[in-house]
XYZ file of C-alpha atoms in Angstrom:
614
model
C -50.189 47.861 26.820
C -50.132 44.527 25.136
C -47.923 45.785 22.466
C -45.737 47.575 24.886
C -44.892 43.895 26.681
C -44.628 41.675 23.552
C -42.236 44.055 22.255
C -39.462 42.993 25.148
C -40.677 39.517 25.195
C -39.825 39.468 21.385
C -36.589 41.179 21.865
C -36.137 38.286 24.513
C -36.185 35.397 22.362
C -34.526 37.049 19.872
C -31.525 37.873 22.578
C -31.566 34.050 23.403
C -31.834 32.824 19.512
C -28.853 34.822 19.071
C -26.968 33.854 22.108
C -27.432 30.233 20.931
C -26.801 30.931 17.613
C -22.914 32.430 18.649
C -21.612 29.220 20.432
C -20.135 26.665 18.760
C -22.125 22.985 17.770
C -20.448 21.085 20.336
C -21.450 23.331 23.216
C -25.238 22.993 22.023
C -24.708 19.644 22.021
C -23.489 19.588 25.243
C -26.650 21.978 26.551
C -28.954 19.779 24.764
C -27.145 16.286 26.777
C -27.927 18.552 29.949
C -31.697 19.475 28.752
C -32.269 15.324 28.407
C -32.758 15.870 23.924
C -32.604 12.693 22.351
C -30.974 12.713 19.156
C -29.252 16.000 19.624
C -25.795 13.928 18.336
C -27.017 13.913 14.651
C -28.814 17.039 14.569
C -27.584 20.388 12.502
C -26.588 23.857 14.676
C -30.060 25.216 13.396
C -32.420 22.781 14.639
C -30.274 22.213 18.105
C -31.046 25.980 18.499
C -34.672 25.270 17.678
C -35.290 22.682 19.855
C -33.144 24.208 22.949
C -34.924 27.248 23.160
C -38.056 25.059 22.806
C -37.294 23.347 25.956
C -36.126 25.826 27.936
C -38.244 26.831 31.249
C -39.023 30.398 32.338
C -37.972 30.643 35.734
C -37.649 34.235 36.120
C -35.046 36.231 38.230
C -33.299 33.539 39.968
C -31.361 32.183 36.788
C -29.705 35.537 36.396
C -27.732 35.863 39.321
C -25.562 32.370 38.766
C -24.611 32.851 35.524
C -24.133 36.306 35.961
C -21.410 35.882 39.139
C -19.600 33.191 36.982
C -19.146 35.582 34.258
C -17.832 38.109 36.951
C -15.526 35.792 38.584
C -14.119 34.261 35.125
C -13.200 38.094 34.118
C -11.979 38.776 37.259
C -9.684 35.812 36.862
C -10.987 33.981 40.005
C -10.474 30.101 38.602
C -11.372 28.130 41.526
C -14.386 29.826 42.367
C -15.849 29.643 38.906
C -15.235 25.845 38.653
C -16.884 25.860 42.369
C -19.952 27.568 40.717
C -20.107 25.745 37.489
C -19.732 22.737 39.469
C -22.489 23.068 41.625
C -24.654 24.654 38.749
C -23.783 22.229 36.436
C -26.788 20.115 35.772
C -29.164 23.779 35.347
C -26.821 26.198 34.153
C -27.574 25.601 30.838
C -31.075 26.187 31.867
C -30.532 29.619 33.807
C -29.145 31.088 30.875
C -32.398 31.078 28.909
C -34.237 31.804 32.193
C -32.454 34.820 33.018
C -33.598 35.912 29.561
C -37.111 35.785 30.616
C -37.061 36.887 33.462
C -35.405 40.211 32.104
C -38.410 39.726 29.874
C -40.468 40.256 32.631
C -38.842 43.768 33.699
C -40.455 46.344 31.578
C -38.371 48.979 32.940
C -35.661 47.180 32.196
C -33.070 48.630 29.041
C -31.677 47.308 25.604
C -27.749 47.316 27.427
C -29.160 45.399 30.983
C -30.571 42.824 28.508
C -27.701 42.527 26.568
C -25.383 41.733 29.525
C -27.530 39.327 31.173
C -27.096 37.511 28.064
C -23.388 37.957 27.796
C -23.494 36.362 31.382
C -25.360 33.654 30.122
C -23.206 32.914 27.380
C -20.278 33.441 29.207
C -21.404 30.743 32.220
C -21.954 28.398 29.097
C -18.038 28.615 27.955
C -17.293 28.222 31.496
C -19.193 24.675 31.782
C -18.399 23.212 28.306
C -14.769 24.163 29.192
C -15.288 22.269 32.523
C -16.761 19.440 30.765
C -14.245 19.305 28.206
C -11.196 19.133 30.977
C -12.942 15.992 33.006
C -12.933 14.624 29.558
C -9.593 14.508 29.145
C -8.921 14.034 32.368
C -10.769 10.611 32.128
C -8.977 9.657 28.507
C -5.317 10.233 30.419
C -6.348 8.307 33.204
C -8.431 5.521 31.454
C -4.454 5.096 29.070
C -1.688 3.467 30.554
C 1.016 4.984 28.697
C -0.965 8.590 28.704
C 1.598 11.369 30.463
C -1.157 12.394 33.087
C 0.514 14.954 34.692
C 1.814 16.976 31.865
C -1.183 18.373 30.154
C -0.421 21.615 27.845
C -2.854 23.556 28.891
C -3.509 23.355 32.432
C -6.481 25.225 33.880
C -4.584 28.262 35.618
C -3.344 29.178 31.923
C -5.799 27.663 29.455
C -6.307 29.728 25.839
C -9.966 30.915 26.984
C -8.227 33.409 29.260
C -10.207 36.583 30.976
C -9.027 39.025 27.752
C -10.993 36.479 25.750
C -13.831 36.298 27.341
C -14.221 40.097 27.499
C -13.674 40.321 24.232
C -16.484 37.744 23.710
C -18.696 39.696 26.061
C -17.908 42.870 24.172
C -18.990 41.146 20.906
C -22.318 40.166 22.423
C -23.070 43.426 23.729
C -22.705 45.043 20.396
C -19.254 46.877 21.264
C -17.754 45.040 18.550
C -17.998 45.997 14.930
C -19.638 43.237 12.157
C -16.840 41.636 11.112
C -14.831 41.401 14.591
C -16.920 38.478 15.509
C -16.093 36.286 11.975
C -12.311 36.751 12.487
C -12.114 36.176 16.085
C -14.442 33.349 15.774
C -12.172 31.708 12.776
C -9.182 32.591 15.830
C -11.469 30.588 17.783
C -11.730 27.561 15.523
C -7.737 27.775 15.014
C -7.050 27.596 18.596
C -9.447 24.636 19.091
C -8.586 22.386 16.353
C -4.722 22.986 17.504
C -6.009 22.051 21.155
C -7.812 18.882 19.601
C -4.914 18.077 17.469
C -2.837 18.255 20.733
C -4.856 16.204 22.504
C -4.800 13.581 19.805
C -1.471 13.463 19.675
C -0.933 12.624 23.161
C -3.501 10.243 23.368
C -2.054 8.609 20.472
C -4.605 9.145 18.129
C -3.673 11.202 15.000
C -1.879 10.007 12.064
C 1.419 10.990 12.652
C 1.255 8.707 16.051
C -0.300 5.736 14.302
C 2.702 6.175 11.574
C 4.798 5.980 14.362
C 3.635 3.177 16.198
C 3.430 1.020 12.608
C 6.704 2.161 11.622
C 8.421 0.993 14.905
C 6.308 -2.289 14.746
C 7.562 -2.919 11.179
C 11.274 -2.151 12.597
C 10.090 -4.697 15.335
C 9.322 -7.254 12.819
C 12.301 -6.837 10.810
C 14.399 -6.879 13.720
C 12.556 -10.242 14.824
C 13.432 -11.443 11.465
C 16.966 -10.770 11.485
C 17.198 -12.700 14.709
C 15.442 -15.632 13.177
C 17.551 -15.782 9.891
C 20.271 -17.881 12.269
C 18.153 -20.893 13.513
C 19.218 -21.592 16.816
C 20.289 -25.230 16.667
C 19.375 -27.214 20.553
C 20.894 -30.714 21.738
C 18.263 -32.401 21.400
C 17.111 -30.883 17.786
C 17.464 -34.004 15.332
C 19.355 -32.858 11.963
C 18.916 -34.107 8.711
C 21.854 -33.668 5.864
C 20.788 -31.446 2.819
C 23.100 -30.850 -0.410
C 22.615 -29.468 -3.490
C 23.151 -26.287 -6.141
C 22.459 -23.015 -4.637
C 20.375 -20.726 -5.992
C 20.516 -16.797 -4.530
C 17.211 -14.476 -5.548
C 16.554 -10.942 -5.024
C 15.697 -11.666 -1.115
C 16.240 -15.150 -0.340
C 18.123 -18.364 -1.306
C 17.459 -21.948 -1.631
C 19.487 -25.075 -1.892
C 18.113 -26.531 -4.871
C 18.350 -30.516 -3.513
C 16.125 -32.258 -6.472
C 18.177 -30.227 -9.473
C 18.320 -27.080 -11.152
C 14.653 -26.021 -10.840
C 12.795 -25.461 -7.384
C 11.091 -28.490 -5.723
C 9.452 -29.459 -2.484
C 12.272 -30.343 -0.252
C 14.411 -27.356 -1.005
C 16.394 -25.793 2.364
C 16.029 -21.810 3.112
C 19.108 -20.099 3.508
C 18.760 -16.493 4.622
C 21.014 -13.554 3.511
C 23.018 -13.109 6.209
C 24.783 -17.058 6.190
C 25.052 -16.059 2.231
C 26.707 -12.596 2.894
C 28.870 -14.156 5.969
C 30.173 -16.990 4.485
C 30.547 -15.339 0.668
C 28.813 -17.738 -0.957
C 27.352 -17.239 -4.346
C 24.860 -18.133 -6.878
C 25.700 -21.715 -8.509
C 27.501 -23.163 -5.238
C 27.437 -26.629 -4.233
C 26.797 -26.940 -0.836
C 26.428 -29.408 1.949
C 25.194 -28.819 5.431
C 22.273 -29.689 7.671
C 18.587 -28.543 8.559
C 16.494 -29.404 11.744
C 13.852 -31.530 11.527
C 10.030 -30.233 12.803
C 9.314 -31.766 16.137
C 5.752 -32.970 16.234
C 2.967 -30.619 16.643
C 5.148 -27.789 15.595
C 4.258 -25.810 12.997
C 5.488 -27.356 9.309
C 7.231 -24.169 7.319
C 7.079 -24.562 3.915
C 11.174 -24.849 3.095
C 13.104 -25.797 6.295
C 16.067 -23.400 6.992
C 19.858 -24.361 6.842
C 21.131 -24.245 10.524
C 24.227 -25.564 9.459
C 26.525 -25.116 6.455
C 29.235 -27.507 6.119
C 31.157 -27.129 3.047
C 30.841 -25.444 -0.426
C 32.375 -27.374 -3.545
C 33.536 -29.490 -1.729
C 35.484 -27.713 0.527
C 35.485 -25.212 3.785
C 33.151 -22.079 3.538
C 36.874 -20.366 4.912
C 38.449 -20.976 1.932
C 35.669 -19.669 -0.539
C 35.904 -15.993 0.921
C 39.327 -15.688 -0.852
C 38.496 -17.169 -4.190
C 38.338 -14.554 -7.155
C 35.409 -13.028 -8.934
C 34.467 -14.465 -12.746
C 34.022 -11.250 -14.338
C 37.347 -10.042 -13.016
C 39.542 -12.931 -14.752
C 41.438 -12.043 -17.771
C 39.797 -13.999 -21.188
C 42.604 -15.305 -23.625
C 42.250 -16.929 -26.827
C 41.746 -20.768 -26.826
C 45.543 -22.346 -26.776
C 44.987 -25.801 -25.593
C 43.000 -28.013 -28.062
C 39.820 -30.198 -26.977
C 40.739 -33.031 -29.445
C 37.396 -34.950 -30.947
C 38.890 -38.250 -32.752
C 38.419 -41.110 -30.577
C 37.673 -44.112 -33.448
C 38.705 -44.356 -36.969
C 35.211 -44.552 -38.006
C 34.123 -41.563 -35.738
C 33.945 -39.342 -38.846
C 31.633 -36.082 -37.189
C 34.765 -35.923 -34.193
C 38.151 -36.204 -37.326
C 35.994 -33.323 -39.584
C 35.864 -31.469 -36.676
C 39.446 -31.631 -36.068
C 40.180 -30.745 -39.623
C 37.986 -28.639 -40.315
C 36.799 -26.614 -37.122
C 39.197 -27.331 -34.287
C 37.895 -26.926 -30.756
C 39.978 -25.058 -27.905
C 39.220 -24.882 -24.587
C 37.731 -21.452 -23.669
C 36.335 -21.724 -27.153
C 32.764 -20.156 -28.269
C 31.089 -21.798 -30.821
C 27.781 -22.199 -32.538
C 26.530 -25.348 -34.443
C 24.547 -23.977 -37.592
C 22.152 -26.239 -38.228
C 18.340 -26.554 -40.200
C 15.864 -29.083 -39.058
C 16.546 -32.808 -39.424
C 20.068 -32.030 -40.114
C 21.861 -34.139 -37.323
C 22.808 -31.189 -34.649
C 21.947 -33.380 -32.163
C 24.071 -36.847 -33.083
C 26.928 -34.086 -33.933
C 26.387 -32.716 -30.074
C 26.090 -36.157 -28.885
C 29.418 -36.917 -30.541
C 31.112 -33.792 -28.918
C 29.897 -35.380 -25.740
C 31.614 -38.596 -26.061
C 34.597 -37.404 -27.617
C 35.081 -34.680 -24.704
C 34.479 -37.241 -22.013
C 36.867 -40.068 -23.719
C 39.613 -37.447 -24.873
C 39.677 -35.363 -21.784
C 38.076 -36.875 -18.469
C 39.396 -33.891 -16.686
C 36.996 -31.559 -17.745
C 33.497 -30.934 -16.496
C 30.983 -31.536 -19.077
C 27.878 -30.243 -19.121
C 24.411 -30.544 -21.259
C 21.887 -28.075 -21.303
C 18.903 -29.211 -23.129
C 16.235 -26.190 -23.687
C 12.711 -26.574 -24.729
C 13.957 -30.239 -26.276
C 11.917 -33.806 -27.146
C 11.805 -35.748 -23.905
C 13.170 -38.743 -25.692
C 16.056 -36.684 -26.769
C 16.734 -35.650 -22.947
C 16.518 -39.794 -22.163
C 19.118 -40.376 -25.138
C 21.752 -38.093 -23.918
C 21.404 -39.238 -20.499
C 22.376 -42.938 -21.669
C 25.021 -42.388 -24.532
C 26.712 -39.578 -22.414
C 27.994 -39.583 -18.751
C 28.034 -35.708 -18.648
C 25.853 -34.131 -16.236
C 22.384 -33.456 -18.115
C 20.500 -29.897 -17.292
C 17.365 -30.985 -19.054
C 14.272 -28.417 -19.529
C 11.582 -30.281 -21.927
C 9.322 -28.234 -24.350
C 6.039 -29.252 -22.394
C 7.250 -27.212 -19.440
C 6.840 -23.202 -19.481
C 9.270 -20.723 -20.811
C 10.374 -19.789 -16.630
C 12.060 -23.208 -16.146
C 13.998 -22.689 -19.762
C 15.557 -19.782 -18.453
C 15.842 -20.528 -14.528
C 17.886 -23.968 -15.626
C 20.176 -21.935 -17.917
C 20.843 -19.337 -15.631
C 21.583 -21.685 -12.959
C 23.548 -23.729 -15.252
C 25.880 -21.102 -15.945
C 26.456 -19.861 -12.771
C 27.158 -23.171 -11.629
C 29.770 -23.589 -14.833
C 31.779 -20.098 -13.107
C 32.125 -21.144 -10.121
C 33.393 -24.109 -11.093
C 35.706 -21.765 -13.320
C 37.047 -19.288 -10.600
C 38.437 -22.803 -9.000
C 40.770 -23.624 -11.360
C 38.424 -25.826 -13.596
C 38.147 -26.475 -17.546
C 34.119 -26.729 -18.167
C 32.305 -27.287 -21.269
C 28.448 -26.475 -21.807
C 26.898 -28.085 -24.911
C 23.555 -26.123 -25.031
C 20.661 -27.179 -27.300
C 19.754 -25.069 -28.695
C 20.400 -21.529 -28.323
C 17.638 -20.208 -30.544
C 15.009 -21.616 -28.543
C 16.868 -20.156 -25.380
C 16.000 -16.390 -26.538
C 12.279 -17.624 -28.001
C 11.865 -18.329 -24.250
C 13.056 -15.346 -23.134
C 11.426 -13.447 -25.013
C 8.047 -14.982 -23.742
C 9.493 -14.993 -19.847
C 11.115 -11.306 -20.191
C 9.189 -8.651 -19.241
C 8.462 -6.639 -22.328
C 10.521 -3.515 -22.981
C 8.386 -2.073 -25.423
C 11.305 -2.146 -28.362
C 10.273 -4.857 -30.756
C 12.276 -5.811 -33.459
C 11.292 -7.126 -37.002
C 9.818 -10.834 -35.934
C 8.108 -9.943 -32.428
C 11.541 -10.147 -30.913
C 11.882 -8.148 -27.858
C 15.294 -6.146 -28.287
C 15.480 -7.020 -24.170
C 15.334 -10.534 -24.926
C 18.228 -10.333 -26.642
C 20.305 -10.005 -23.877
C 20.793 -13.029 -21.373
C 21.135 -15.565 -24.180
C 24.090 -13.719 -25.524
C 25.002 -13.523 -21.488
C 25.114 -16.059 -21.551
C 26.867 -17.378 -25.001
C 29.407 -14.651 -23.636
C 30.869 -16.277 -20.815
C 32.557 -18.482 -22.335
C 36.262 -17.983 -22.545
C 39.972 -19.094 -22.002
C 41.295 -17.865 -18.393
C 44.668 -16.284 -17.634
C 46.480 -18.546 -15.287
C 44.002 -21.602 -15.482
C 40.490 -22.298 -15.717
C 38.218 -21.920 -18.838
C 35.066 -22.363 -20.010
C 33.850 -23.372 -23.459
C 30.407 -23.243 -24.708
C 28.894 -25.041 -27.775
C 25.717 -23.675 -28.976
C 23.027 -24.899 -31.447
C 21.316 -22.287 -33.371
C 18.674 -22.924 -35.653
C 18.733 -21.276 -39.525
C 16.055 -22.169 -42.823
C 13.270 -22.490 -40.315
C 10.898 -20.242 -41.958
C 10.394 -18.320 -39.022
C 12.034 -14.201 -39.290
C 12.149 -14.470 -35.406
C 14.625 -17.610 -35.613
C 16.636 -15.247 -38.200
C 16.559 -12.465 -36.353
C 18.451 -14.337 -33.081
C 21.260 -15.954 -35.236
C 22.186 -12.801 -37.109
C 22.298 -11.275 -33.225
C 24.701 -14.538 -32.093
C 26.351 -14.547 -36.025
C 29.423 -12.435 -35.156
C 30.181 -13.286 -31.364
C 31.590 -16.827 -31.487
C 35.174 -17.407 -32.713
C 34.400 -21.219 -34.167
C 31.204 -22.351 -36.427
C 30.317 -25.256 -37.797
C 28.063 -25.713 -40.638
C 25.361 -28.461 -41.229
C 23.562 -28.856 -44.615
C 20.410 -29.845 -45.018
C 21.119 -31.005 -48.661
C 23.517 -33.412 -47.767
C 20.716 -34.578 -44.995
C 18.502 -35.260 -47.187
C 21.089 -37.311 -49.418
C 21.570 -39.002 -46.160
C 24.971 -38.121 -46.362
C 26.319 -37.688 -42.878
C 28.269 -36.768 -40.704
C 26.458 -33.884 -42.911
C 29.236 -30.996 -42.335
C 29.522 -28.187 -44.807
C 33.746 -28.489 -44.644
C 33.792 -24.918 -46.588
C 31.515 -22.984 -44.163
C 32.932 -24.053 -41.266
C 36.078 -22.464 -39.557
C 37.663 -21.589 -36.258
C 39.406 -18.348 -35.794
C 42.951 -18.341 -34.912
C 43.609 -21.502 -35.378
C 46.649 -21.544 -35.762
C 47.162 -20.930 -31.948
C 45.992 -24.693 -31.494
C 47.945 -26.504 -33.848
C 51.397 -26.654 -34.985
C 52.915 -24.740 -38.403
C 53.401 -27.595 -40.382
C 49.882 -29.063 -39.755
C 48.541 -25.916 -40.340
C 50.340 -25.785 -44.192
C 48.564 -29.186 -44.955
C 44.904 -28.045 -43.585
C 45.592 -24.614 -45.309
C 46.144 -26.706 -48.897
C 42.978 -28.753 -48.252
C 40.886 -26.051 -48.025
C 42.158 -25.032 -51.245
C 41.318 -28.410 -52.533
C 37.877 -28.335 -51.384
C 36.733 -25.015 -52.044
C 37.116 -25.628 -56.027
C 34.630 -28.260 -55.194
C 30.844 -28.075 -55.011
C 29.062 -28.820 -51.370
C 28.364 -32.325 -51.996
C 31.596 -33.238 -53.897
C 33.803 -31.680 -51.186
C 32.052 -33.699 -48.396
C 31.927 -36.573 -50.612
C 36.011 -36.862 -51.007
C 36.970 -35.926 -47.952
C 34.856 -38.800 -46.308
C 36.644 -41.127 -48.697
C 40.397 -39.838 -47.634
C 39.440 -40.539 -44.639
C 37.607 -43.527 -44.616
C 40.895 -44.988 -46.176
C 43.187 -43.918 -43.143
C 42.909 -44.756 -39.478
C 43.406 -41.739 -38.143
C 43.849 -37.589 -38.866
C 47.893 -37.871 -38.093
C 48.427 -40.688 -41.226
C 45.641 -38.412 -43.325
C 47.127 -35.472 -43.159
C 50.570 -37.050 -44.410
C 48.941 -38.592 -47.317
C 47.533 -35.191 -47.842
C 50.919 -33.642 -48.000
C 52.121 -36.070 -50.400
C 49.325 -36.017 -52.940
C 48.191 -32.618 -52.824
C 49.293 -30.403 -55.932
C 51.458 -27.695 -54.846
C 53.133 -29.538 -51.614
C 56.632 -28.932 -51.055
């Protein structure tokens, strides 16, 4: 008899282990809130089994009936009176369903199939509250969010996914009707269905990914859109302005108006985009205008913005829309000569004239070793340009140079003196130069005649090739082959406009330095000037100077800047000279001159005395 009872009571608890066992780990959870288990949040789908069949009470017959009528009523379809009964069962139903268990325990008579649908029941009564629970969730979440659409839930309770045909089927499964692996796939259906319901949920309450993309993507539109309201200051009555001028200087994002120079300092103005795009103003600009000055307590930015532009070089920002583009003028050949004799004893400026005239538009490059007097010859060039023609726009760019050198050409010279010593890092070598130049075209496109004397080239592409990013093309010296390419940008713009304007460029570039990398720039610069002229360190160190090499140096077509018959005479020099070694040549010609007071009265004693004159 003993054996005959344990044998249902076994069946029993295995019935309820296996009911547990087939709903999912957040309906345990929720029957082991309802059973009071602490701890039930962390704990695995085993041991919540374990310990809710460990705490559930035997209450016999009166469990069955509740659970079994909800099960009944949610086939039947009757909603409302199934929430009524899981309502008002709610705090024991998870109870009765283990109860009705035992108490079917208790019923000997009673068979395998009774057993097995009082647990269906059970099971079945479960759904129904977690489903419950899970609806005043999200009814709570909806009402607890402002923006949540309360009334427009997906899956309202008259039509949710757990429908009747569901639940039979679930019933079916748990009375054996359906075969092994039914349950598997229509519990993975299961899972499908209630990750897309959680998913859904999420997405309304504005919690998944794709919503918190959206929100940051409309914030960042917010921000930008706040930004490009702020880019025009708003200037008030009683806002106090303060006048601001200087070179402007247009990066990838932003601008400045460069007040202390050519490199960036503390009192520089902002100027956003869209006063650059609107008024058509471009890199190298001069510009005059206003910015506001912080009231007190406000918050200090660190550049103040321009609220107000007044002109640009000097005249409206109207007139500078219509004003052409550098790279579209046409480049001629130098015609009109930069002359460089100003005193009879002025010997560096009446070689020059002889030997290597200067044009304007002209490119040229000052060969020079150390200690060979490139710098007295570009001081020279300097004066003579500034006493000979006043209406041109000299400029000095001085690159990685002795600060005493940068002192003496700002006393001997009145041109405007871009100065970037060798104590300061390879950035400010190139941001001067860059900003040198552009200021030099604009200056251009208006009609001007500019002239850059830049000292020296050579160390120009030595700092960019330190500043440069690296391209990973090295060339024999550690050049980078990208390096390369803004100095001779730069060395490149120089030219002779169509219709007015021009700009000339006089470069220094190093040679006999002992360095391959110094080599390896001139031979890139050797072939794109059209005028060189040649110092000598052997007549240096003879401390003969002006110390030209008369035979190496040249200017092509020069005939286009001097007349025929002065042309014949130079023409028979040459031939003069070139019999003659370095020294003598240099040595004679400083002699002929030295006895005349100026090239004109030279070059007819020339004609007279040289063999083979007409």
């Amino acid at each position: 008899m003993t054996e005959t009872q344990a044998s249902p009571a076994a069946a029993g608890e295995g019935s309820t282990t296996a009911a547990l066992s087939a709903m999912k780990l957040s309906e345990l959870k929720a029957v082991a809130a309802k059973l009071g288990i602490k701890g039930a949040g962390s704990m695995r789908k085993g041991d919540l089994v374990e310990v809710i069949s460990a705490h559930r009470p035997e209450t016999g017959e009166q469990a069955d009936e509740a659970p079994r009528q909800a099960a009944h009523r949610r086939v039947n379809g009757d909603g409302g009176g199934a929430r009524k009964t899981v309502a008002r069962t709610r705090r024991g139903s998870d109870a009765h369903a283990d109860q009705e268990v035992a108490g079917h325990e208790a019923e000997a008579p009673a068979g395998p199939l009774e057993e097995k649908l009082s647990t269906a029941d059970a099971v079945a009564a479960r759904l129904e509250a977690a489903e419950q629970l899970s609806g005043e969730r999200r009814t709570r979440e909806n009402a607890a969010e402002p923006g949540a659409p309360g009334g427009h839930d997906r899956t309202p309770r008259g039509t949710d996914p757990d429908t009747a045909d569901e639940i039979g089927a679930r019933l079916d499964r748990l009375s054996g009707k359906s075969s092994e692996t039914e349950p598997a796939r229509t519990n993975g259906g299961d899972q499908r269905r209630n990750r897309d319901r959680n998913r859904r949920d999420d997405e309304e309450s504005g919690g998944s990914r794709r919503s918190r993309r959206r929100r940051n993507r409309d914030r960042s539109n917010r921000r930008r859109g706040g930004m490009n309201e702020l880019e025009d200051p708003v200037v008030r009555e009683d806002d106090v302005l303060l006048d601001v001028s200087g070179i402007l200087d247009v990066l990838d994002n932003y601008a400045f108006v460069r007040t202390s120079g050519y490199l960036p300092g503390p009192n520089d103005a902002y100027v956003s985009l869209s006063m650059v795009r609107k008024n058509g103003l471009r890199k190298g600009d001069v510009i005059t205008g206003a910015i506001r000055q912080p009231r007190e307590g406000e918050r200090r930015e660190k550049y103040n913005p321009l609220v107000r532009l007044d002109t640009v070089n000097g005249t409206t920002p109207e007139n500078m829309r219509q004003r052409p583009e550098f790279a579209k003028l046409t480049p001629l050949y130098p015609q009109e000569r930069l002359r460089m004799e100003t005193t009879p004893t002025n010997m560096t400026g009446r070689i020059i004239d002889l030997m290597s005239p200067i044009g304007k538009g002209q490119r040229g490059l000052v060969v020079s070793p150390p200690k060979a007097g490139k710098t007295m010859v570009m001081q020279n060039i300097a004066n003579a340009i500034t006493v000979n023609n006043p209406e041109v726009h000299l400029m000095v760019v001085l690159v990685d140079e002795r600060p005493e050198e940068v002192t003496d050409f700002q006393r001997t010279t009145t041109a405007e003196v871009i100065a970037s010593t060798f104590d300061r890092p390879a950035e400010d070598h190139t941001t001067i130069a860059e900003l040198a130049i552009e200021r030099a075209k604009r200056l251009v496109e208006l009609g001007r005649d500019v002239v850059i004397l830049l000292d020296g080239i050579t160390r120009l592409g030595r700092a960019y090739n330190l500043a440069a990013p690296a391209s990973g093309r090295i060339l024999s010296g550690g050049v980078d082959s990208a390096a390369l390419y803004p100095p001779k940008k730069f060395f490149g713009a120089a030219r002779n406009i169509e219709n007015g304007g021009s700009l000339t460029i006089l470069a220094t570039a190093l040679v006999e330095t002992g360095s391959k990398m110094d080599e390896v720039i001139f031979e890139e610069f050797k072939g794109t000037g059209n005028m060189e002229l040649r110092l000598s360190r052997q007549l240096a160190d003879k401390r003969i100077f002006p110390a030209i090499n008369v035979d190496a140096s040249s200017t092509r077509r020069e005939e286009l800047l001097m007349s025929a018959q002065e042309r014949d005479i130079i023409w028979k020099l040459r031939r003069v000279l070139s019999g003659l070694d370095e020294q003598k040549a240099t040595e004679t010609l400083l002699g002929r001159l030295r006895k005349t007071r100026n090239n004109s009265e030279f070059l007819v004693v020339i004609s007279r005395t040289t063999p083979g004159s007409d």
